[in-house]
Amino acid sequence: MKTIYGNDHRRHGKHHEMSGGRMVPAVECPERAERVLSQVEEAGLGEVLPPQDHGLEPLRAVHSSAYVEFLASAHERWLAEKGHAEAFPLSWPVAATAGLRASPPPIETIQAELAIYAFANDTAITAGSWAAAKQGSDVALSALDQIRAGEAGVFALCRPPGHHAGRETYGGYCYFNNAAIAAQRHLDLGGSRVAILDVDFHHGNGTQEIFYGRGEVLTVSIHGDTRQCFPFYCGHADEPGRGDGQGANLNLPLPLGSRWSEYEPSLRRAIDRLVDFAPELLILSLGVDTFAEDPITDFGLRGEDYPRLAAMLPPGMPTLFVLEGGYDLQHIGSNVVSLLSAWEAESISAGDPRA
Amino acid sequence: MKTIYGNDHRRHGKHHEMSGGRMVPAVECPERAERVLSQVEEAGLGEVLPPQDHGLEPLRAVHSSAYVEFLASAHERWLAEKGHAEAFPLSWPVAATAGLRASPPPIETIQAELAIYAFANDTAITAGSWAAAKQGSDVALSALDQIRAGEAGVFALCRPPGHHAGRETYGGYCYFNNAAIAAQRHLDLGGSRVAILDVDFHHGNGTQEIFYGRGEVLTVSIHGDTRQCFPFYCGHADEPGRGDGQGANLNLPLPLGSRWSEYEPSLRRAIDRLVDFAPELLILSLGVDTFAEDPITDFGLRGEDYPRLAAMLPPGMPTLFVLEGGYDLQHIGSNVVSLLSAWEAESISAGDPRA
């Protein structure tokens, strides 16, 4: 299986996040991607290719132009205004104050503009966030190119992750929604049906939001119950989609502590749903923070469960693997690569001529 | 002039705020109130009386019961969940995700519940926040009792401040809106017209919100333009009130760097407006962070401007002075007390028999 990887993610380097009321070193760090890359190479998964620049148009097909412009210039403007390396919001608009005005408020500082787009305190905008996030989207788009050129499965080794990023919101370590950008690109190039299966521990709120009113993209997320888990506020079972997207969103929240025995039935439901949907392309939002030893989550999957997950994916369906979360540096590489290797072995044994 | 003061504010002691993307020691600290108290005593302003407990009913007349219950238990629940002394939100609901659900989302953790009510990262919930905020409201209510018993002017030495707190939002160092609680109490005890003049550097967004649809409370705020200044998102000149409150809100934003020469015309407009309104009671939300040397703001008032401000207030109007912001520890006491002393001297010279 080919892997797409670029080094620009390193420019979004060591920084901080708010966690439990304190600023702590961010768990979303360059080593995550480097560990995965090392394991890709060590396991001989396949060729590692650099991403191609796809410009801004594919970003603007998912995110608003105002949001893309904001991210492109936010850090420079923040430095000019605040002089400190990491941008975080100070206050944010709430419904009660929004109701005091007949029109949107004028915004003239980056400090105020940040919170028009931010939804969380865990996501700094650093000097390299733009470069990293932009290349992250190119990694996903370049992987899509490979799939469209005939590859059965391709691994987009994206960093930062993307599934929490909405049309014009960032948070949960995510700036651009790499999986959604690839899905939309496929449609814009003539595709008609895409499914996104999100197996990250956290609900893919951004992906859900982007396609919530759209019937041509099925979004399915298996995740820690958002009554207890980030990102809170959505991700529940009673969110089926709306309008043309009615029935095209499926949330499968699971209790804290869930192991494979609890996980497998939800995964079975998810896969049944996506087989029914019959997409031309499956995008797997691949987080391995479901791992029992992940430092920030509460599921109980073990290393041997990732090949099991791969083996359950529908054979013969072109699959784009997009890296999302996973914060246990010791195991992130082996968990990701054992899943990808198992998927490829299944595809070959199923006789897919492209695998 | 009598001052109402209680020690419970000290329980909301040294803590942190997010400022410029970093956690720093909070400028809203116990020394603020202690410096003002010292100056009250040193200048011989008058008797210092403890607050009386007014229970929760006056709080619930302004804030929602759910919000009052939240603040009462938030820190205990936070400690049980997170184990760290200061509670800050992690993520918050935004319009895009709120639109994914037909009903409000279930919330089962204090981490998620915090952001239902918080609108800023500058306001920790500490072990003593509830006790301090509750007594702060009692200070304002006890001062109101004195006014209603015939005093011409009384000083509510409140800490924490209140004017940013909305019906069910906290932020800007504020938890309960002391001025609004006193205004509402006056109405609930049979009063019919109250004016709140907010001269804090920051827009009194909470006060505006609470009374925005109400005609019996005039709210006027002179403040640093919220295009550049916290709390952003409202506080502009085009917010006149709505419904029954149409015409009963007046925002007078001023540019950064404004000195007395710029300030005085806006103060004149504010006072003309409140004289026209002819309230039975004036509540002055008294922040002295308009001072040139204040560490977090950008106006240019000098010490001699505070007696000038007092001299412009309408003579003969019962006036409740409620302490809001002011973060220059060296001058907060003298600026507050020189204003109060000047007001009392004016009242006496104007022949108010109660002064």
XYZ file of C-alpha atoms in Angstrom:
710
model
C 0.000 0.000 0.000
C 1.290 3.441 -0.880
C 1.657 6.064 1.839
C 1.544 9.813 1.224
C 3.628 11.832 3.665
C 5.177 15.306 3.815
C 7.436 17.016 6.329
C 5.616 20.321 6.678
C 3.619 18.980 9.634
C 6.806 19.422 11.690
C 6.381 23.189 11.374
C 3.352 22.774 13.643
C 5.778 21.668 16.342
C 5.856 21.550 20.104
C 3.147 23.731 21.569
C 0.527 23.740 24.313
C -3.082 22.839 24.859
C -5.483 23.513 27.686
C -6.331 20.315 29.484
C -8.116 20.010 32.812
C -7.886 23.764 33.345
C -4.139 23.987 32.763
C -1.823 24.668 29.865
C 0.165 21.508 29.206
C 2.394 20.294 26.362
C 0.134 19.322 23.457
C -0.270 15.566 22.970
C -0.803 16.277 19.260
C 2.905 16.481 18.375
C 5.211 15.835 15.388
C 6.456 12.563 16.885
C 3.030 11.046 16.232
C 3.452 11.211 12.476
C 7.134 10.339 12.658
C 6.401 7.178 14.636
C 3.808 6.126 12.105
C 6.183 6.821 9.215
C 8.941 4.791 10.877
C 6.598 1.862 11.270
C 5.399 2.160 7.660
C 9.028 1.912 6.565
C 10.038 -0.780 9.037
C 7.077 -2.981 8.162
C 7.664 -2.471 4.433
C 4.087 -1.360 3.888
C 4.980 0.105 0.513
C 6.198 3.186 -1.281
C 6.164 6.523 0.579
C 5.353 9.406 -1.762
C 5.365 13.160 -1.166
C 2.095 15.082 -1.532
C 1.378 17.286 -4.533
C 0.214 20.855 -4.016
C -3.493 21.030 -4.874
C -3.900 24.748 -4.243
C -6.686 26.249 -2.186
C -9.681 25.371 -4.343
C -10.287 21.932 -2.767
C -10.149 23.562 0.701
C -12.685 26.176 -0.345
C -15.009 23.450 -1.578
C -15.455 22.346 2.071
C -14.464 25.310 4.231
C -15.632 28.892 3.776
C -13.282 31.256 1.967
C -13.329 33.541 5.011
C -12.164 30.663 7.198
C -9.364 29.676 4.795
C -8.181 33.290 4.675
C -8.394 33.527 8.450
C -6.149 30.490 8.974
C -3.673 31.678 6.343
C -3.058 34.975 8.132
C -4.109 34.322 11.732
C -0.719 33.667 13.258
C 1.012 36.612 11.634
C -1.761 38.924 12.828
C -1.708 37.360 16.293
C 2.047 37.931 16.609
C 1.618 41.568 15.580
C -1.137 42.023 18.165
C 0.039 39.832 21.062
C 3.672 38.963 20.457
C 3.340 35.465 21.899
C 3.877 32.318 19.856
C 0.596 30.488 20.439
C -2.828 31.920 19.662
C -5.801 31.016 21.862
C -9.197 32.713 22.114
C -9.976 35.025 25.035
C -13.762 35.163 24.812
C -16.327 33.920 22.358
C -19.735 35.004 21.100
C -22.636 33.300 22.870
C -26.282 33.182 21.899
C -27.314 35.672 24.607
C -25.015 38.427 23.364
C -25.536 37.570 19.698
C -29.212 38.312 20.365
C -28.362 41.892 21.328
C -27.583 42.863 17.758
C -29.527 42.975 14.503
C -26.368 42.379 12.433
C -23.101 40.509 13.000
C -20.727 42.522 15.185
C -17.760 44.330 13.632
C -14.525 42.471 14.435
C -11.215 44.315 14.175
C -8.757 42.298 16.232
C -7.369 38.834 15.720
C -8.054 38.138 19.426
C -11.767 38.580 18.760
C -11.702 36.905 15.362
C -10.120 33.728 16.747
C -13.268 32.900 18.662
C -15.498 33.375 15.639
C -13.840 30.183 14.389
C -12.523 28.323 17.469
C -14.617 25.878 19.429
C -12.028 24.581 21.879
C -9.045 25.487 24.035
C -6.995 22.492 22.974
C -5.949 23.898 19.598
C -3.265 26.580 19.420
C -2.581 28.401 16.200
C 1.211 28.327 15.930
C 3.652 29.768 13.404
C 3.508 26.518 11.423
C -0.156 25.582 11.779
C -1.112 26.916 8.369
C 1.741 25.174 6.518
C 1.076 21.917 8.340
C -2.687 21.995 7.876
C -2.394 22.987 4.223
C 0.003 20.118 3.517
C -2.206 17.765 5.544
C -4.999 18.443 3.074
C -2.585 17.906 0.158
C -1.615 14.546 1.655
C -5.269 13.464 1.657
C -5.860 14.865 -1.843
C -2.733 13.187 -3.226
C -3.846 9.880 -1.715
C -7.201 10.369 -3.399
C -5.394 10.909 -6.711
C -3.739 7.507 -6.271
C -7.069 5.833 -5.557
C -8.622 7.483 -8.583
C -5.625 6.257 -10.624
C -6.502 2.701 -9.653
C -4.958 1.902 -6.276
C -7.204 -0.238 -4.054
C -6.112 1.354 -0.815
C -3.843 4.302 0.010
C -2.681 5.702 3.339
C -2.805 9.478 3.827
C -0.412 10.026 6.739
C -2.016 13.335 7.685
C -0.969 15.531 10.538
C -2.578 17.543 12.062
C -5.768 15.477 12.102
C -8.945 16.825 10.538
C -12.234 15.247 11.598
C -13.163 17.872 14.228
C -12.799 20.775 11.776
C -16.141 22.056 10.535
C -16.963 24.293 7.612
C -15.607 27.256 9.557
C -14.568 25.946 12.947
C -11.287 24.617 14.300
C -10.649 22.653 17.457
C -9.784 19.185 18.718
C -6.309 19.663 17.171
C -7.934 20.006 13.713
C -7.860 22.932 11.236
C -8.839 21.491 7.842
C -11.019 18.421 7.523
C -8.743 16.225 5.412
C -11.253 13.380 5.038
C -14.073 15.739 4.050
C -11.831 17.578 1.598
C -10.933 14.302 -0.118
C -14.591 13.212 -0.175
C -15.723 16.505 -1.693
C -12.898 16.435 -4.214
C -13.980 12.988 -5.366
C -17.505 14.301 -5.912
C -16.259 17.407 -7.684
C -14.231 15.209 -10.059
C -17.359 13.332 -11.054
C -17.891 10.836 -8.234
C -21.388 10.306 -6.913
C -21.233 8.397 -3.612
C -18.683 8.464 -0.797
C -18.832 6.937 2.685
C -16.715 8.196 5.576
C -16.301 5.780 8.455
C -14.752 7.445 11.490
C -13.171 5.020 13.973
C -11.285 7.636 15.975
C -12.144 7.546 19.697
C -13.682 11.007 19.367
C -16.836 11.868 17.498
C -16.131 13.300 14.043
C -18.237 16.386 14.647
C -16.682 18.380 11.817
C -17.249 15.679 9.232
C -20.833 15.217 10.402
C -21.495 18.952 10.211
C -19.989 19.392 6.735
C -22.137 16.684 5.155
C -25.177 16.788 7.459
C -27.579 18.026 4.777
C -26.064 15.986 1.928
C -27.268 12.599 0.735
C -24.290 11.680 -1.445
C -21.892 11.353 1.504
C -22.662 8.821 4.223
C -20.992 9.712 7.521
C -20.678 7.072 10.237
C -18.821 7.568 13.521
C -18.110 5.064 16.304
C -16.870 6.957 19.349
C -16.784 7.530 23.075
C -20.213 8.730 24.188
C -20.242 12.515 23.911
C -22.288 12.763 27.091
C -18.913 12.147 28.729
C -16.373 12.719 25.972
C -15.008 15.556 23.870
C -16.196 17.239 21.724
C -19.524 17.090 23.670
C -22.676 18.899 22.403
C -23.331 16.547 19.442
C -22.397 13.007 18.385
C -25.470 11.321 19.827
C -27.521 8.530 18.310
C -30.442 10.859 17.521
C -28.659 12.832 14.786
C -29.744 11.169 11.526
C -28.949 13.961 9.073
C -31.376 16.492 7.659
C -32.944 17.450 4.358
C -31.242 15.605 1.507
C -28.936 14.105 4.126
C -31.738 12.541 6.177
C -30.553 9.020 7.020
C -27.008 9.678 5.800
C -25.461 10.175 9.244
C -25.061 7.413 11.798
C -23.582 7.976 15.238
C -22.666 4.920 17.283
C -21.596 6.171 20.711
C -20.093 3.607 23.073
C -19.615 3.745 26.846
C -16.278 4.567 28.392
C -14.147 1.466 28.829
C -15.546 -0.328 25.790
C -13.382 -3.218 24.582
C -13.466 -5.186 21.343
C -16.436 -7.247 22.565
C -18.475 -4.045 22.853
C -16.845 -2.390 19.854
C -17.318 -5.186 17.318
C -21.161 -5.086 17.217
C -21.110 -1.334 16.537
C -18.486 -1.783 13.858
C -20.674 -4.503 12.325
C -23.647 -2.091 12.275
C -21.485 0.617 10.731
C -20.214 -1.670 7.997
C -23.665 -3.070 7.236
C -24.818 0.508 6.807
C -22.034 1.454 4.483
C -22.367 -1.715 2.418
C -26.070 -0.838 1.994
C -25.020 2.651 0.925
C -22.749 1.139 -1.749
C -20.247 3.980 -2.118
C -17.645 4.120 -4.866
C -15.114 5.186 -2.276
C -14.687 4.508 1.425
C -12.710 7.002 3.483
C -11.611 5.627 6.837
C -10.977 8.385 9.378
C -8.357 6.339 11.140
C -7.741 7.282 14.740
C -6.092 4.726 16.989
C -6.852 6.588 20.213
C -9.303 3.752 20.861
C -6.199 1.911 22.120
C -6.332 0.851 25.786
C -3.122 2.691 26.647
C -3.933 5.945 24.884
C -3.176 8.742 27.380
C -6.251 10.914 26.743
C -9.090 8.451 26.052
C -11.027 5.615 27.653
C -11.604 2.675 25.334
C -9.975 -0.709 25.778
C -8.929 -1.883 22.308
C -5.733 -3.953 22.149
C -3.137 -4.215 19.416
C -4.710 -7.365 17.963
C -8.027 -5.557 17.510
C -6.766 -3.290 14.706
C -6.197 -6.139 12.210
C -9.638 -7.442 13.246
C -11.130 -4.064 12.404
C -9.379 -4.113 9.019
C -10.649 -7.610 8.288
C -14.231 -6.463 8.774
C -14.002 -3.641 6.218
C -15.863 -4.427 2.971
C -13.513 -6.206 0.555
C -13.184 -4.740 -2.895
C -14.182 -1.242 -1.881
C -11.547 1.393 -2.792
C -10.429 2.732 0.566
C -8.619 5.901 1.483
C -7.114 5.701 4.981
C -6.776 9.157 6.541
C -4.848 9.435 9.810
C -6.769 11.158 12.590
C -5.942 10.808 16.339
C -3.840 8.445 18.454
C -1.574 9.768 21.196
C 0.275 6.775 22.592
C 3.607 7.338 20.878
C 4.827 3.851 21.687
C 2.001 2.060 19.870
C 0.552 4.521 17.351
C 2.801 3.229 14.561
C 2.230 -0.473 15.136
C -1.536 -0.065 15.586
C -1.935 1.953 12.392
C 0.354 -0.196 10.276
C -0.994 -3.537 11.526
C -4.450 -2.350 10.478
C -3.246 -1.254 7.041
C -1.217 -4.438 6.499
C -4.152 -6.609 7.511
C -6.461 -4.723 5.162
C -4.039 -5.211 2.283
C -3.641 -8.920 3.042
C -7.446 -9.300 3.104
C -7.764 -7.446 -0.198
C -5.194 -9.702 -1.861
C -6.805 -12.849 -0.503
C -10.198 -11.510 -1.661
C -8.707 -11.301 -5.133
C -8.826 -7.539 -5.663
C -6.561 -7.175 -8.708
C -5.502 -3.696 -7.628
C -4.234 -4.679 -4.158
C -21.011 57.666 52.914
C -21.494 54.153 54.176
C -19.535 51.286 52.639
C -20.660 47.673 52.623
C -17.803 45.175 52.664
C -17.316 41.497 53.551
C -14.253 39.272 53.691
C -15.551 36.275 51.759
C -14.132 37.671 48.516
C -10.723 36.579 49.799
C -11.808 32.965 49.345
C -11.668 33.680 45.612
C -7.937 34.184 46.039
C -4.877 34.004 43.831
C -5.639 32.158 40.638
C -4.958 32.342 36.910
C -6.485 33.740 33.771
C -5.736 33.224 30.113
C -4.304 36.372 28.597
C -2.642 36.702 25.211
C -2.686 32.931 24.786
C -0.980 32.163 28.098
C -2.049 31.365 31.635
C -0.934 34.227 33.867
C -1.717 35.285 37.450
C -5.185 36.824 37.454
C -5.224 40.609 37.716
C -8.601 40.291 39.458
C -7.182 39.563 42.917
C -8.128 40.075 46.596
C -5.703 42.998 46.984
C -7.983 45.066 44.750
C -10.764 45.126 47.312
C -8.344 45.404 50.202
C -6.690 48.492 48.705
C -10.064 50.112 48.218
C -11.098 49.284 51.784
C -7.864 50.734 53.164
C -8.467 53.947 51.292
C -12.084 54.119 52.468
C -10.818 53.894 56.029
C -7.836 56.187 55.565
C -9.935 58.891 53.907
C -12.631 58.574 56.573
C -15.325 58.098 53.953
C -17.728 56.764 56.572
C -18.930 53.678 58.364
C -17.990 50.239 56.960
C -20.772 47.704 57.472
C -20.868 43.949 56.810
C -23.351 42.594 54.276
C -26.524 40.788 55.318
C -27.327 37.408 53.792
C -30.193 37.884 51.326
C -30.479 34.233 50.331
C -30.694 33.041 46.745
C -34.023 34.539 45.730
C -32.598 37.895 44.575
C -30.011 36.000 42.491
C -32.707 33.903 40.884
C -34.627 37.040 39.974
C -31.805 37.920 37.542
C -29.964 34.672 36.796
C -31.559 31.360 35.857
C -32.003 28.813 38.626
C -29.964 26.322 36.597
C -27.097 28.810 36.454
C -27.223 29.544 40.187
C -27.191 25.797 40.939
C -24.339 25.310 38.484
C -22.159 27.920 40.199
C -22.990 26.558 43.650
C -21.706 23.076 42.823
C -19.356 23.602 39.884
C -16.063 23.611 41.718
C -16.794 20.553 43.832
C -17.815 18.640 40.733
C -14.793 19.898 38.823
C -12.432 18.730 41.572
C -14.046 15.300 41.564
C -13.676 15.081 37.787
C -10.367 16.827 37.148
C -8.545 17.158 40.461
C -7.052 20.555 39.628
C -7.896 23.716 41.530
C -9.079 25.987 38.727
C -11.904 25.168 36.351
C -11.734 26.346 32.736
C -13.777 25.188 29.745
C -12.268 22.814 27.185
C -14.689 23.278 24.294
C -17.943 25.104 23.790
C -21.078 24.676 21.747
C -21.117 26.656 18.515
C -23.983 27.409 16.185
C -22.806 24.912 13.561
C -22.908 21.937 15.921
C -26.009 23.144 17.757
C -27.727 22.939 14.361
C -27.033 19.207 14.164
C -29.585 18.403 16.855
C -33.312 18.860 17.245
C -33.037 19.112 21.052
C -30.386 20.415 23.463
C -27.583 17.899 23.903
C -27.366 15.774 27.052
C -24.550 17.039 29.299
C -23.132 14.726 31.946
C -19.728 16.140 32.843
C -18.783 19.381 34.524
C -16.119 19.876 31.827
C -18.882 20.073 29.220
C -21.283 21.984 31.447
C -18.751 24.756 32.125
C -18.937 25.911 28.529
C -22.715 26.018 28.519
C -22.238 29.010 30.849
C -18.728 30.387 30.215
C -18.014 32.975 27.564
C -14.345 33.656 28.266
C -11.037 32.114 29.286
C -10.224 34.833 31.790
C -12.519 33.558 34.534
C -11.516 30.522 36.570
C -13.976 28.870 38.887
C -11.965 28.372 42.084
C -12.788 26.764 45.415
C -13.943 30.123 46.748
C -15.653 31.590 43.697
C -19.140 30.702 44.843
C -18.684 32.111 48.371
C -17.113 35.271 47.031
C -19.683 35.819 44.286
C -22.585 35.084 46.630
C -21.314 37.592 49.173
C -20.626 40.085 46.402
C -24.316 40.045 45.598
C -25.149 40.431 49.296
C -22.877 43.465 49.445
C -24.847 45.116 46.629
C -28.186 44.086 48.134
C -27.222 45.361 51.584
C -26.145 48.653 50.075
C -29.520 48.840 48.340
C -31.203 48.291 51.714
C -29.358 51.343 53.039
C -30.466 53.451 50.090
C -34.044 52.320 50.535
C -33.749 53.199 54.218
C -32.935 56.772 53.250
C -29.223 57.053 52.522
C -28.424 59.345 49.590
C -25.428 57.357 48.408
C -23.898 54.039 49.497
C -20.802 52.219 48.322
C -21.045 48.476 47.631
C -17.428 47.349 47.751
C -18.105 44.267 45.634
C -15.551 41.712 44.598
C -15.596 39.855 42.232
C -17.088 42.392 39.838
C -20.413 41.697 38.131
C -21.219 43.667 34.996
C -20.061 41.027 32.469
C -22.261 38.306 33.987
C -25.400 37.665 31.970
C -28.546 35.811 32.868
C -26.673 32.548 32.563
C -23.162 33.400 31.474
C -19.968 34.097 33.377
C -16.764 35.680 32.159
C -14.728 38.857 32.378
C -14.002 37.977 36.050
C -17.768 38.145 36.783
C -20.161 35.448 38.075
C -23.214 37.283 39.434
C -24.263 40.665 38.122
C -24.275 42.639 41.367
C -25.608 45.857 39.838
C -28.399 44.049 37.987
C -29.338 42.083 41.091
C -29.683 45.299 43.098
C -31.689 46.959 40.304
C -34.057 44.013 40.022
C -34.421 43.839 43.795
C -35.444 47.478 43.890
C -38.126 46.779 41.289
C -39.292 43.650 43.096
C -39.672 45.693 46.287
C -42.013 48.117 44.534
C -39.687 50.426 42.647
C -40.568 51.388 39.103
C -37.536 52.985 37.416
C -33.825 52.317 37.770
C -30.896 53.563 35.702
C -27.548 51.778 35.557
C -24.622 53.880 34.372
C -21.557 51.762 33.669
C -18.283 53.706 33.641
C -15.989 50.681 33.740
C -13.496 50.625 30.850
C -15.201 47.474 29.547
C -18.655 47.284 28.063
C -21.234 46.029 30.570
C -22.456 43.270 28.294
C -24.113 41.266 31.062
C -26.093 44.218 32.356
C -27.173 45.144 28.847
C -28.288 41.582 28.130
C -30.260 41.174 31.357
C -32.353 44.297 30.803
C -32.294 44.482 27.008
C -36.010 43.861 26.579
C -37.090 45.854 29.648
C -38.234 49.460 29.672
C -38.085 50.076 33.438
C -34.277 49.796 33.605
C -32.167 52.197 31.572
C -28.706 50.803 30.863
C -25.940 53.149 29.702
C -22.321 52.123 29.195
C -19.288 54.246 28.299
C -16.433 51.972 27.335
C -13.500 51.122 25.122
C -14.786 50.378 21.631
C -15.604 46.672 21.462
C -14.300 46.486 17.904
C -10.936 46.443 19.675
C -11.752 45.702 23.315
C -13.072 42.844 25.435
C -15.744 41.528 25.622
C -16.112 42.070 21.822
C -19.223 40.881 19.907
C -21.608 43.518 21.349
C -21.351 46.945 23.003
C -21.732 48.969 19.823
C -23.708 52.158 19.310
C -26.391 50.386 17.253
C -27.843 48.378 20.156
C -30.830 50.438 21.366
C -32.754 47.752 23.251
C -35.683 45.750 21.940
C -39.381 45.283 22.584
C -40.371 47.061 25.793
C -36.710 47.963 26.188
C -36.455 49.798 22.871
C -34.562 53.016 23.580
C -33.557 51.903 27.096
C -29.993 50.911 26.227
C -27.298 53.374 25.255
C -23.773 52.329 24.340
C -21.142 55.026 24.100
C -17.966 53.374 22.808
C -14.818 55.475 22.800
C -11.541 54.993 20.923
C -8.482 53.530 22.586
C -6.431 56.219 24.282
C -9.381 58.453 25.126
C -8.649 61.043 27.806
C -10.974 63.242 29.828
C -11.403 65.627 26.905
C -12.864 62.771 24.845
C -14.570 61.139 27.794
C -16.435 64.142 29.142
C -18.751 64.663 26.120
C -19.862 61.006 26.269
C -20.406 61.253 30.008
C -22.475 64.376 29.393
C -24.611 62.476 26.848
C -25.027 59.605 29.286
C -26.115 61.866 32.104
C -28.515 63.841 29.919
C -30.078 60.527 28.957
C -30.473 59.329 32.517
C -31.825 62.668 33.725
C -34.455 62.410 30.963
C -35.242 58.878 32.153
C -35.820 60.229 35.687
C -35.090 57.061 37.672
C -35.805 56.732 41.377
C -32.423 55.088 41.760
C -29.109 55.400 39.955
C -26.701 52.506 40.110
C -23.172 53.416 39.085
C -21.193 50.420 37.861
C -17.951 51.885 39.076
C -14.861 50.581 37.345
C -11.710 52.657 37.511
C -9.863 50.713 34.841
C -10.339 53.833 32.721
C -7.235 55.049 34.590
C -4.215 55.841 32.390
C -1.962 53.460 34.309
C -4.329 50.523 34.444
C -2.342 47.441 33.341
C -4.966 45.836 31.073
C -6.784 48.753 29.429
C -6.183 51.742 27.161
C -7.920 54.902 28.315
C -6.102 57.951 29.609
C -8.090 59.218 32.612
C -6.036 60.761 35.434
C -6.670 60.830 39.160
C -8.259 64.284 39.015
C -10.833 63.057 36.492
C -12.687 60.838 38.986
C -13.915 63.755 41.163
C -14.888 65.492 37.912
C -16.935 62.466 36.939
C -18.648 62.502 40.355
C -19.412 66.201 40.071
C -21.275 65.594 36.815
C -23.634 62.980 38.284
C -27.195 64.277 38.805
C -27.482 65.856 42.259
C -30.280 64.630 44.462
C -30.549 61.236 42.782
C -30.184 58.317 45.233
C -27.056 56.564 44.024
C -25.755 53.088 44.665
C -22.066 52.776 43.791
C -21.135 49.207 42.846
C -17.466 48.381 42.419
C -16.607 46.772 39.094
C -13.091 46.699 37.552
C -9.818 48.546 38.146
C -6.503 46.677 38.210
C -3.849 49.235 39.103
C -3.371 48.283 42.740
C -1.476 51.469 43.513
C -4.292 53.806 42.473
C -7.534 51.810 42.621
C -8.251 52.953 46.197
C -7.559 56.637 45.682
C -9.440 56.785 42.385
C -12.543 55.112 43.806
C -12.566 57.037 47.076
C -11.849 60.426 45.514
C -14.864 59.886 43.288
C -17.087 58.878 46.205
C -15.867 61.738 48.396
C -16.420 64.267 45.642
C -19.929 62.945 45.042
C -20.740 63.263 48.734
C -19.339 66.784 48.880
C -21.443 67.764 45.845
C -24.546 66.233 47.399
C -24.035 68.171 50.602
C -23.404 71.422 48.766
C -26.495 70.738 46.639
C -28.457 70.555 49.858
C -29.504 66.905 49.797
C -30.680 66.437 53.381
C -29.718 62.765 53.310
C -26.094 63.259 52.325
